[in-house]
Coordinates of C-alpha atoms and ligand atoms in Angstrom, one line a residue:
M136 CA 0.0 0.0 0.1
L137 CA 1.3 3.6 -0.9
A138 CA 0.8 6.0 2.0
S139 CA -0.2 8.6 -0.4
K140 CA -3.3 6.5 -1.3
L141 CA -4.1 5.2 2.1
Y142 CA -7.3 6.7 3.6
S143 CA -6.2 7.4 7.1
P144 CA -6.9 11.0 7.9
T145 CA -4.8 11.8 11.0
L146 CA -5.9 14.2 13.6
R147 CA -3.9 16.9 15.3
E148 CA -6.3 17.5 18.1
I149 CA -7.9 14.6 20.1
P150 CA -11.7 15.2 20.8
S151 CA -12.3 15.9 24.4
D152 CA -14.8 13.0 24.8
A153 CA -12.1 10.5 23.9
E154 CA -10.9 9.6 27.6
V155 CA -8.9 6.5 27.1
V156 CA -5.6 6.1 25.2
S157 CA -7.1 3.4 22.8
H158 CA -9.9 5.8 21.7
Q159 CA -7.5 8.6 21.4
Y160 CA -5.0 6.9 19.3
M161 CA -7.6 5.2 17.0
L162 CA -9.1 8.6 16.2
K163 CA -5.7 10.4 16.0
A164 CA -4.3 7.6 13.6
G165 CA -7.3 7.7 11.4
M166 CA -8.5 4.3 12.2
L167 CA -11.9 5.0 13.6
R168 CA -14.5 7.7 13.5
K169 CA -17.5 8.3 15.7
N170 CA -20.9 8.5 14.1
G171 CA -23.1 8.8 17.3
G172 CA -23.0 7.7 20.8
G173 CA -21.2 4.4 21.0
I174 CA -21.4 3.8 17.1
Y175 CA -18.4 4.0 14.9
T176 CA -16.9 3.5 11.5
F177 CA -13.8 1.6 11.0
L178 CA -11.5 3.4 8.5
P179 CA -9.1 1.1 6.4
L180 CA -6.4 0.7 9.1
G181 CA -8.9 0.0 11.9
R182 CA -10.8 -2.5 9.6
R183 CA -7.6 -4.3 8.8
V184 CA -6.9 -4.8 12.5
I185 CA -10.5 -6.1 13.0
R186 CA -10.0 -8.5 10.2
K187 CA -6.8 -9.8 11.7
I188 CA -8.3 -10.4 15.0
E189 CA -11.3 -12.1 13.3
A190 CA -8.9 -14.2 11.3
I191 CA -7.2 -15.5 14.3
V192 CA -10.5 -16.2 16.1
R193 CA -11.8 -18.0 13.0
E194 CA -8.6 -20.1 12.7
E195 CA -8.7 -21.2 16.3
M196 CA -12.5 -21.9 16.2
D197 CA -12.3 -23.9 13.1
N198 CA -9.4 -25.9 14.6
T199 CA -11.6 -27.0 17.3
G200 CA -14.1 -28.4 14.9
S201 CA -16.6 -25.6 15.4
Q202 CA -18.5 -24.5 12.3
E203 CA -19.2 -20.9 11.3
I204 CA -22.8 -19.7 10.6
M205 CA -24.3 -16.3 10.2
M206 CA -27.5 -15.6 12.0
P207 CA -29.6 -12.4 11.6
I208 CA -29.0 -9.4 13.6
M209 CA -32.7 -8.8 13.7
Q210 CA -34.5 -11.3 15.9
P211 CA -38.3 -11.8 16.3
A212 CA -39.6 -11.0 19.8
E213 CA -41.5 -14.3 20.1
I214 CA -38.4 -16.4 20.8
W215 CA -37.5 -13.9 23.6
H216 CA -40.9 -14.2 24.9
E217 CA -40.5 -17.9 24.9
S218 CA -37.4 -17.8 26.9
G219 CA -38.7 -15.2 29.3
R220 CA -35.9 -12.7 28.4
W221 CA -37.9 -10.1 26.5
S222 CA -38.4 -8.2 29.6
A223 CA -35.8 -9.8 31.7
Y224 CA -33.0 -8.5 29.4
G225 CA -34.0 -5.0 30.4
P226 CA -33.4 -1.7 28.8
E227 CA -30.1 -2.8 27.2
M228 CA -32.0 -4.3 24.4
F229 CA -32.8 -2.3 21.3
K230 CA -36.4 -3.1 20.3
L231 CA -38.1 -2.3 17.0
E232 CA -41.4 -2.7 15.3
D233 CA -42.0 -3.4 11.6
R234 CA -44.9 -1.8 9.6
H235 CA -47.2 -4.6 10.6
H236 CA -46.5 -3.9 14.3
N237 CA -44.5 -7.1 14.7
Q238 CA -41.8 -6.6 17.3
Y239 CA -38.1 -7.4 16.9
C240 CA -34.9 -6.7 18.7
L241 CA -31.3 -6.1 17.5
G242 CA -29.5 -9.1 18.9
P243 CA -27.5 -8.4 22.1
T244 CA -26.7 -12.1 22.1
H245 CA -28.0 -15.1 20.2
E246 CA -28.9 -17.9 22.7
E247 CA -32.6 -17.8 21.7
L248 CA -32.0 -17.6 18.1
I249 CA -29.6 -20.5 17.9
T250 CA -31.6 -22.7 20.2
T251 CA -34.9 -22.2 18.2
L252 CA -32.8 -22.6 15.0
V253 CA -31.5 -25.9 15.8
R254 CA -34.3 -27.3 17.9
N255 CA -36.2 -28.9 14.8
E256 CA -33.1 -30.3 13.1
L257 CA -30.6 -31.3 15.7
R258 CA -32.7 -34.3 16.7
S259 CA -30.4 -37.1 17.4
Y260 CA -27.6 -37.7 20.0
K261 CA -25.5 -38.9 16.9
Q262 CA -25.3 -35.2 15.7
M263 CA -23.6 -34.0 18.8
P264 CA -21.3 -32.6 20.3
L265 CA -22.0 -29.6 18.0
I266 CA -20.4 -26.1 18.3
L267 CA -21.7 -23.3 15.9
Y268 CA -20.3 -19.8 16.0
Q269 CA -20.6 -16.6 14.1
M270 CA -18.8 -13.2 14.0
Q271 CA -21.2 -10.4 13.9
N272 CA -22.4 -7.0 15.1
K273 CA -24.0 -7.0 18.4
Y274 CA -26.3 -4.3 19.8
R275 CA -26.7 -3.2 23.4
D276 CA -28.1 0.0 24.6
E277 CA -25.4 0.5 27.2
I278 CA -26.4 2.9 30.0
R279 CA -23.0 4.5 29.6
P280 CA -21.3 3.9 26.2
R281 CA -17.9 5.1 26.7
F282 CA -14.1 4.5 26.1
G283 CA -14.7 4.1 22.4
L284 CA -14.6 0.4 21.4
M285 CA -14.3 -0.6 24.9
R286 CA -18.1 -0.1 25.7
S287 CA -19.8 0.8 22.5
R288 CA -23.6 0.2 21.5
E289 CA -22.7 -1.6 18.3
F290 CA -19.8 -3.9 18.4
V291 CA -18.3 -7.0 16.8
M292 CA -18.6 -10.2 18.8
K293 CA -17.6 -13.7 18.0
D294 CA -20.4 -15.8 19.7
A295 CA -20.3 -19.6 19.9
Y296 CA -22.9 -22.1 21.2
S297 CA -22.4 -25.7 22.1
F298 CA -24.8 -28.5 22.2
D299 CA -24.0 -31.7 24.1
V300 CA -26.0 -34.7 25.2
D301 CA -25.0 -34.4 28.8
E302 CA -23.1 -32.5 31.5
A303 CA -19.9 -34.3 30.9
G304 CA -20.1 -33.4 27.2
M305 CA -20.8 -29.8 28.1
H306 CA -17.7 -29.7 30.4
K307 CA -15.6 -30.9 27.4
S308 CA -17.0 -28.3 25.0
Y309 CA -16.3 -25.6 27.7
E310 CA -12.8 -26.8 28.1
L311 CA -12.3 -26.9 24.3
M312 CA -13.5 -23.3 24.0
Y313 CA -11.5 -22.2 27.1
D314 CA -8.4 -23.6 25.6
A315 CA -9.1 -22.1 22.2
Y316 CA -9.6 -18.6 24.0
M317 CA -6.2 -19.0 25.6
R318 CA -4.7 -19.5 22.2
I319 CA -6.6 -16.7 20.6
F320 CA -5.7 -14.1 23.2
D321 CA -2.0 -15.3 23.3
R322 CA -1.8 -14.9 19.5
C323 CA -3.3 -11.4 19.8
G324 CA -0.4 -10.7 22.1
L325 CA -2.6 -9.6 25.2
Q326 CA -1.5 -10.0 28.7
Y327 CA -4.6 -11.5 30.3
K328 CA -6.0 -14.1 32.6
P329 CA -9.1 -16.1 32.7
V330 CA -10.9 -15.3 35.9
Q331 CA -14.0 -16.8 37.8
A332 CA -16.9 -14.7 37.0
D333 CA -20.7 -14.1 37.6
S334 CA -23.0 -15.3 34.8
G335 CA -25.2 -12.1 34.7
Q336 CA -27.9 -11.9 32.2
I337 CA -26.7 -15.1 30.3
G338 CA -27.5 -17.4 33.1
G339 CA -25.9 -20.8 33.9
S340 CA -23.4 -22.1 36.2
R341 CA -19.5 -22.3 35.5
T342 CA -18.1 -19.2 33.8
H343 CA -14.8 -17.5 33.3
E344 CA -14.1 -14.1 31.9
F345 CA -10.9 -13.4 30.0
M346 CA -9.5 -10.3 31.5
A347 CA -6.8 -8.2 29.7
F348 CA -5.1 -6.2 32.3
A349 CA -5.0 -2.4 31.8
S350 CA -5.6 0.6 33.9
A351 CA -8.5 1.7 31.8
G352 CA -10.3 -1.6 32.5
E353 CA -13.7 -1.3 34.0
A354 CA -13.6 -4.6 35.8
D355 CA -11.8 -5.2 39.1
V356 CA -10.1 -8.5 39.3
V357 CA -8.6 -10.1 42.4
T358 CA -5.7 -12.7 42.2
C359 CA -3.8 -14.6 44.7
K360 CA -0.1 -14.2 44.9
H361 CA 0.4 -17.9 46.0
C362 CA -2.3 -20.1 44.3
D363 CA -4.0 -19.7 41.0
F364 CA -7.1 -18.1 42.4
A365 CA -8.3 -15.3 40.1
A366 CA -11.8 -13.8 40.0
N367 CA -13.9 -10.9 39.1
V368 CA -14.3 -9.1 42.5
E369 CA -18.1 -9.3 42.2
K370 CA -17.6 -13.3 42.3
A371 CA -14.9 -13.4 45.0
V372 CA -16.6 -14.4 48.2
P373 CA -14.6 -13.1 51.1
G374 CA -14.2 -14.9 54.4
T375 CA -16.0 -13.9 57.7
L376 CA -13.9 -11.6 59.9
T377 CA -14.1 -11.8 63.6
T378 CA -13.8 -9.2 66.2
A379 CA -12.3 -9.3 69.6
K380 CA -15.1 -10.4 72.0
E381 CA -16.3 -7.9 74.4
E382 CA -18.9 -8.0 77.3
P383 CA -22.1 -7.1 75.6
Q384 CA -23.5 -3.9 77.0
P385 CA -27.2 -2.7 77.0
L386 CA -28.5 -1.2 73.8
E387 CA -28.6 2.6 74.0
K388 CA -30.0 5.2 71.7
I389 CA -27.8 8.4 71.4
A390 CA -28.2 11.7 69.5
T391 CA -25.8 11.9 66.6
P392 CA -26.4 15.3 65.0
N393 CA -25.2 15.7 61.4
C394 CA -24.0 12.1 61.2
S395 CA -25.5 10.6 58.1
T396 CA -22.3 9.1 56.7
I397 CA -20.3 6.4 58.4
E398 CA -17.1 8.6 58.5
D399 CA -19.0 11.4 60.3
L400 CA -20.5 8.9 62.6
A401 CA -17.1 7.2 63.5
A402 CA -15.4 10.6 64.0
F403 CA -18.3 11.8 66.2
M404 CA -18.4 8.7 68.3
K405 CA -14.6 8.6 68.3
I406 CA -14.6 4.8 67.3
P407 CA -13.0 3.1 64.4
V408 CA -15.3 2.5 61.4
E409 CA -15.1 -1.3 62.1
K410 CA -17.2 -0.7 65.1
T411 CA -20.1 0.7 63.0
I412 CA -22.6 -1.3 60.9
K413 CA -23.6 0.4 57.7
A414 CA -26.9 0.1 55.8
V415 CA -27.3 0.2 52.1
A416 CA -30.8 -0.2 50.5
F417 CA -31.8 -1.3 47.0
V418 CA -34.8 -1.8 45.0
V419 CA -34.8 -4.9 42.9
D420 CA -37.1 -5.4 39.9
E421 CA -38.8 -2.0 40.9
D422 CA -40.8 -3.7 43.7
K423 CA -38.5 -5.5 46.1
I424 CA -36.9 -3.5 48.9
V425 CA -33.7 -4.8 50.2
L426 CA -31.9 -3.6 53.2
C427 CA -28.3 -4.7 53.4
M428 CA -26.0 -4.4 56.6
V429 CA -22.3 -4.5 56.3
R430 CA -19.6 -3.5 58.6
G431 CA -18.8 0.2 58.2
D432 CA -15.5 -0.3 56.4
H433 CA -17.1 -2.7 53.9
E434 CA -19.2 -2.3 50.6
V435 CA -22.2 -4.3 49.5
N436 CA -21.8 -6.7 46.5
D437 CA -25.0 -5.7 44.6
V438 CA -24.4 -8.8 42.2
V439 CA -24.8 -11.1 45.2
I440 CA -28.0 -9.2 46.2
Q441 CA -29.5 -9.6 42.8
H442 CA -28.9 -13.3 43.0
L443 CA -30.3 -13.6 46.5
V444 CA -33.5 -11.9 45.6
G445 CA -33.6 -13.4 42.1
G446 CA -34.1 -10.2 40.3
N447 CA -33.0 -8.5 36.9
T448 CA -32.6 -4.9 37.8
I449 CA -31.2 -3.3 40.8
E450 CA -31.2 0.4 41.8
P451 CA -30.6 2.4 45.0
A452 CA -33.9 2.5 46.9
N453 CA -35.7 5.9 47.2
E454 CA -36.8 7.6 50.4
D455 CA -40.5 6.8 50.1
D456 CA -39.9 3.1 49.7
L457 CA -37.7 3.1 52.7
K458 CA -40.0 5.1 55.0
A459 CA -42.9 2.7 53.9
H460 CA -40.8 0.0 55.7
G461 CA -40.1 2.0 58.8
L462 CA -36.6 2.9 57.6
Q463 CA -35.1 6.4 58.0
P464 CA -32.6 7.2 55.3
G465 CA -29.3 8.0 56.6
Y466 CA -30.1 6.2 60.0
M467 CA -31.2 2.9 58.8
S468 CA -30.9 -0.6 60.4
P469 CA -33.2 -3.5 61.1
I470 CA -33.8 -2.3 64.6
N471 CA -37.3 -0.7 64.8
A472 CA -37.9 -1.3 61.1
D473 CA -40.6 -3.7 59.6
T474 CA -40.0 -7.4 59.9
P475 CA -38.8 -8.8 56.6
D476 CA -41.3 -10.9 54.7
N477 CA -38.6 -12.2 52.3
E478 CA -40.9 -11.5 49.3
K479 CA -41.1 -7.8 49.0
F480 CA -38.9 -6.7 51.9
F481 CA -35.7 -8.4 52.6
V482 CA -33.0 -7.7 55.1
F483 CA -29.5 -9.2 54.7
V484 CA -26.7 -8.9 57.2
D485 CA -23.1 -9.8 56.3
P486 CA -21.5 -12.4 58.8
T487 CA -18.8 -10.1 59.5
A488 CA -21.1 -7.4 60.4
M489 CA -23.0 -10.1 62.6
N490 CA -19.7 -10.4 64.5
V491 CA -19.4 -6.6 65.6
C492 CA -19.4 -6.3 69.3
N493 CA -20.9 -3.2 71.0
G494 CA -21.3 -1.6 67.6
V495 CA -23.1 1.5 66.3
T496 CA -25.9 1.4 63.9
G497 CA -28.8 3.6 62.9
A498 CA -31.9 4.0 65.0
N499 CA -34.4 4.6 62.2
E500 CA -34.9 8.1 63.5
A501 CA -33.2 11.2 62.0
G502 CA -30.3 12.3 64.2
Y503 CA -30.2 9.1 66.3
H504 CA -28.1 6.0 66.4
F505 CA -27.9 3.0 68.7
T506 CA -24.8 2.1 70.4
N507 CA -23.7 -1.2 72.1
V508 CA -25.4 -3.0 69.3
D509 CA -25.1 -6.9 69.3
P510 CA -26.4 -7.9 66.0
Q511 CA -26.9 -11.4 67.2
R512 CA -29.2 -10.1 69.9
D513 CA -30.7 -7.0 68.3
F514 CA -31.2 -7.7 64.6
K515 CA -34.4 -9.7 64.5
S516 CA -35.5 -12.2 61.6
V517 CA -32.7 -11.1 59.4
Q518 CA -31.0 -13.3 56.7
V519 CA -27.2 -13.7 57.2
E520 CA -25.5 -14.0 53.9
T521 CA -21.9 -13.0 52.7
I522 CA -23.0 -9.8 50.8
R523 CA -19.8 -7.8 51.1
M524 CA -17.2 -7.1 48.6
I525 CA -13.7 -8.5 49.0
T526 CA -11.1 -5.8 50.0
Q527 CA -7.4 -5.3 49.9
R528 CA -7.3 -6.3 53.6
D529 CA -8.8 -9.8 53.0
V530 CA -7.0 -12.9 52.2
C531 CA -7.3 -15.4 49.3
P532 CA -10.6 -17.3 49.7
V533 CA -9.0 -20.5 48.6
C534 CA -5.6 -20.8 50.3
G535 CA -5.5 -17.7 52.8
G536 CA -2.6 -16.2 50.9
E537 CA -1.9 -12.6 50.1
I538 CA -4.2 -11.1 47.3
E539 CA -3.8 -8.4 44.9
F540 CA -6.2 -6.2 42.8
A541 CA -6.0 -5.2 39.3
Q542 CA -8.2 -3.6 36.5
G543 CA -9.2 -5.7 33.6
I544 CA -10.9 -5.3 30.3
E545 CA -13.2 -8.3 29.7
V546 CA -12.3 -9.5 26.2
G547 CA -14.2 -12.7 26.4
Q548 CA -16.5 -15.0 28.4
V549 CA -17.2 -18.6 28.4
F550 CA -20.4 -20.0 30.0
E551 CA -21.8 -23.4 30.9
L552 CA -25.5 -22.8 30.4
G553 CA -26.7 -26.4 31.1
T554 CA -30.3 -26.7 30.0
K555 CA -31.5 -23.2 30.9
Y556 CA -32.3 -22.3 27.1
S557 CA -33.2 -25.8 25.9
D558 CA -35.7 -26.1 28.9
S559 CA -37.3 -22.8 28.5
L560 CA -37.4 -23.2 24.6
Q561 CA -38.2 -26.9 24.6
A562 CA -35.3 -27.8 22.5
T563 CA -34.8 -31.6 22.7
F564 CA -33.0 -34.4 21.0
L565 CA -33.6 -38.2 21.1
D566 CA -30.9 -40.0 23.2
Q567 CA -29.7 -43.6 22.6
N568 CA -32.9 -45.0 24.0
G569 CA -35.1 -42.8 21.9
K570 CA -35.9 -40.7 24.9
A571 CA -36.4 -36.8 24.3
K572 CA -33.8 -34.8 26.4
P573 CA -32.9 -31.2 26.5
Y574 CA -29.5 -30.2 24.9
V575 CA -26.8 -29.3 27.5
M576 CA -25.4 -26.2 26.2
G577 CA -22.6 -23.7 26.5
S578 CA -22.2 -20.2 25.1
Y579 CA -18.9 -18.4 24.4
G580 CA -18.2 -14.8 23.5
I581 CA -15.3 -12.7 22.3
G582 CA -15.4 -8.9 22.0
V583 CA -13.5 -8.6 18.7
T584 CA -13.7 -4.8 18.7
R585 CA -12.9 -4.5 22.4
T586 CA -9.9 -6.8 21.9
M587 CA -8.5 -4.2 19.5
A588 CA -8.9 -1.5 22.0
A589 CA -7.4 -3.7 24.8
A590 CA -4.3 -4.3 22.7
I591 CA -3.7 -0.6 22.4
E592 CA -4.4 0.0 26.1
Q593 CA -1.6 -2.5 26.8
Y594 CA 0.8 -1.5 24.0
H595 CA 1.4 2.2 23.5
D596 CA 3.8 4.9 24.3
D597 CA 3.5 8.7 24.1
K598 CA 4.1 8.6 20.4
G599 CA 1.3 6.1 19.6
I600 CA 0.4 2.5 19.1
I601 CA 2.7 -0.4 19.5
W602 CA 0.8 -3.2 17.8
P603 CA 1.5 -6.8 18.6
A604 CA 2.7 -7.9 15.1
A605 CA -0.1 -10.4 14.7
I606 CA -2.8 -7.9 14.6
A607 CA -1.0 -4.7 13.3
P608 CA -2.9 -3.2 10.2
Y609 CA 0.4 -3.4 8.3
E610 CA 3.5 -5.2 9.4
A611 CA 6.1 -2.8 8.1
V612 CA 6.6 0.7 6.6
I613 CA 9.3 2.0 4.4
V614 CA 10.1 5.5 4.8
P615 CA 12.4 7.3 2.2
V616 CA 13.4 10.4 4.1
S617 CA 13.0 12.4 0.9
T618 CA 10.9 11.8 -2.0
K619 CA 12.8 14.4 -4.1
D620 CA 16.0 12.3 -4.0
E621 CA 15.7 9.8 -7.0
D622 CA 18.1 7.3 -5.4
M623 CA 16.2 7.0 -2.3
V624 CA 12.9 6.6 -4.1
K625 CA 14.4 3.9 -6.3
I626 CA 15.8 2.0 -3.3
A627 CA 12.5 2.4 -1.4
E628 CA 10.5 1.2 -4.4
T629 CA 12.8 -1.8 -5.0
L630 CA 12.6 -2.8 -1.3
Y631 CA 8.8 -2.3 -1.4
A632 CA 8.5 -4.8 -4.2
E633 CA 10.9 -7.4 -2.6
I634 CA 9.2 -7.2 0.8
K635 CA 5.7 -7.4 -0.7
A636 CA 7.0 -10.5 -2.7
L637 CA 7.8 -12.1 0.6
G638 CA 4.2 -11.8 1.7
V639 CA 4.8 -9.1 4.2
E640 CA 2.1 -6.4 4.6
V641 CA 4.0 -3.3 3.8
V642 CA 3.3 0.4 3.3
L643 CA 5.6 2.6 1.3
D644 CA 5.5 6.2 2.6
D645 CA 5.7 7.9 -0.7
R646 CA 4.1 11.1 0.6
N647 CA 5.9 14.3 -0.1
E648 CA 6.3 15.1 3.6
R649 CA 9.1 16.0 5.9
A650 CA 10.9 13.0 7.3
G651 CA 9.8 14.0 10.8
V652 CA 6.1 13.9 9.8
K653 CA 6.5 10.4 8.4
F654 CA 8.4 9.1 11.4
N655 CA 5.8 10.6 13.7
D656 CA 3.0 8.8 11.6
A657 CA 4.8 5.6 11.6
D658 CA 5.0 5.7 15.4
L659 CA 1.4 6.7 15.8
I660 CA 0.0 4.1 13.5
G661 CA 2.4 1.6 15.2
Y662 CA 3.9 -0.5 12.4
P663 CA 5.9 -3.2 14.0
V664 CA 8.9 -2.6 11.7
R665 CA 10.2 0.6 10.1
L666 CA 12.8 0.7 7.3
T667 CA 14.4 4.0 6.7
V668 CA 16.0 4.9 3.4
G669 CA 18.3 7.8 4.1
K670 CA 21.1 9.9 2.6
K671 CA 23.7 7.1 3.1
S672 CA 21.7 4.4 1.6
A673 CA 22.7 4.8 -2.0
A674 CA 26.5 5.4 -1.2
E675 CA 26.7 2.7 1.5
G676 CA 24.1 0.2 0.3
T677 CA 22.4 0.2 3.8
V678 CA 19.1 1.0 5.3
E679 CA 18.1 1.3 8.9
L680 CA 15.6 -1.2 10.5
K681 CA 13.8 -0.2 13.7
V682 CA 11.5 -2.4 15.7
R683 CA 8.7 -0.5 17.3
R684 CA 8.2 -2.8 20.2
T685 CA 11.7 -2.9 21.4
G686 CA 13.0 0.3 20.1
E687 CA 15.9 -1.6 18.7
E688 CA 17.6 0.1 15.5
K689 CA 20.2 -1.5 13.3
V690 CA 21.8 -0.6 10.1
I691 CA 21.5 -3.5 7.6
T692 CA 22.5 -3.9 3.9
I693 CA 19.8 -3.3 1.3
A694 CA 20.4 -6.8 0.0
E695 CA 19.5 -8.4 3.4
A696 CA 16.6 -5.8 4.2
A697 CA 13.7 -7.8 2.7
A698 CA 14.6 -11.2 4.2
M699 CA 15.5 -9.5 7.6
T700 CA 12.1 -7.6 7.8
C701 CA 10.3 -10.9 7.1
A702 CA 12.4 -12.7 9.8
V703 CA 11.9 -9.9 12.4
I704 CA 8.1 -10.0 11.9
G705 CA 8.1 -13.8 12.1
D706 CA 10.2 -13.6 15.3
L707 CA 7.8 -11.0 16.8
K708 CA 4.7 -13.1 16.0
S709 CA 6.3 -16.3 17.4
K710 CA 6.8 -14.5 20.7
N711 CA 3.3 -13.1 20.6
M712 CA 4.9 -9.6 20.6
Ligands
ATP1029 P1 -19.7 -6.2 30.3 O1 -19.7 -6.9 31.5 O2 -18.3 -5.5 29.9 O3 -20.8 -5.3 29.9 P2 -20.9 -8.6 29.3 O4 -20.4 -9.5 30.3 O5 -22.2 -8.0 29.2 O6 -19.8 -7.3 29.1 P3 -20.9 -10.7 27.3 O7 -22.4 -10.9 27.3 O8 -20.1 -11.7 28.1 O9 -20.6 -9.1 27.8 O10 -20.3 -10.6 25.9 C1 -19.2 -11.2 25.3 C2 -18.0 -10.3 25.0 O11 -18.5 -9.2 24.2 C3 -17.6 -9.6 26.3 O12 -16.6 -10.4 26.9 C4 -16.9 -8.3 25.6 O13 -15.6 -8.6 25.3 C5 -17.8 -7.9 24.5 N1 -18.7 -6.9 24.9 C6 -19.9 -6.9 25.7 N2 -20.4 -5.7 25.7 C7 -19.7 -4.9 24.9 C8 -19.7 -3.6 24.5 N3 -20.7 -2.7 25.0 N4 -18.9 -3.0 23.7 C9 -17.8 -3.8 23.2 N5 -17.6 -5.1 23.5 C10 -18.6 -5.7 24.4
MG1030 MG1 -19.4 -11.0 30.1

């Protein structure tokens, strides 16, 4: 490709709404343009990266024996009604209506579609195991589309679905996909880890998220320094902490003016926050009020709450809802509140909060708290459940070792679904004895466009992108420092032809620009290898080869340049660099 012909309009100024490096550099390097909130066009360089990632995904999926199909983006509402997810999926689903008032959605995921697709034709145990996949745009009306390709409303996903005759088969399919994902993300050059995760909207039991580590990541991951425990924090179950036993004192109500936060309260009472018991309230599915009690220094894990209550949506509760249950916002506790009915009103207390001795908690009266609280004695009819988030001060839930926290970008997720969808959609096959049984399924997603962003988040410097060679839009660039010097142009053109002939994806920067501009663009776009044809090239028969990833520069002969470029790229790829 000639740089003069390449449609990659670079930007000088980065738009202010581009908050993360991947978004900034994709815009700046002319790879991506925004068309609306969370919707983008991929310009040629960006498109090439996507195609490279897709090719890796496709190759590894095909190697597992999975078969590619293409399902429609537009899906009829009926199948979602059948599975019960038309409303359960919530406001993230884009819904539309045709001229005859039939309803559809733009597929956020395809469990319903694929299950109803195969249920009439995948009839015999002999046809399984079966894994089908596709690579396609997905649509999710994210509450906060942001960070460019990291959280967009239209994005490319590879989604795969496995069908097995039993649980053991499903485990095998899951492991097959898990291993394929490891190879895919290795080849894409990412630094990542599979972590235990929550199954969220998709449902099912065992699930792992593949997390690419980066400070811009929206997920918090906890890993153990000693064993291989790694989990999304929302999935990590912290242990129960004990407190030094004290002689229980009688409950006492005290005035605590202007103490509506835990910090204010602890300061006012001159006690450590660990002595306080904090209340957080939610409304789940718009009609269930949930009061959660955790120790003052802990936070509530709302994913756990959602599971405990069995709801789809969770929001902070509003004042009126709380007051209707005898709860005074800012001063809440189970003491003097309604008795939970565990249908519309729930009270959960974390076991660590249950262990607080002579603690302080709200009195359900503005300006008052109780002191000398003994939750075992004073919290009536409550449900004790581990509802707190794990913290830096906890230990590994598996081995008790030291843990550490990191930010991750979820680039993929694998799920064991079991018979969740085959049951609700009545999708069965005939087993060896001619008996109808539901498929045992799995579902497996990779965020192709998010993977592109994750690679940039991990590999960049202040000059631009440092692509892993396997997914770079082009592998090499040849920069003649002057296009007015005929010798330089000739050498560059010869090299260009030779390198291309070796199958390397190369750009010749034939633009009539200053050398500095070309070097800056080369660094910004992030070509893994740059060959510079300079003043001495003709006289000395040499060019300079620079490796973007390592910064290594060497002078090589023109005669060896093509083969050397090819070898360096091969070497980078073999090291997933
Ligand atoms: P998240 O928790 O980040 O919203 P998710 O768990 O809802 O993602 P999945 O249903 O597991 O996403 O989808 C499979 C993959 O699709 C994810 O692992 C992620 O890489 C990608 N993905 C999901 N939502 C988006 C989005 N809004 N923009 C870009 N990629 C996305
Ligand atoms: Mg996910």
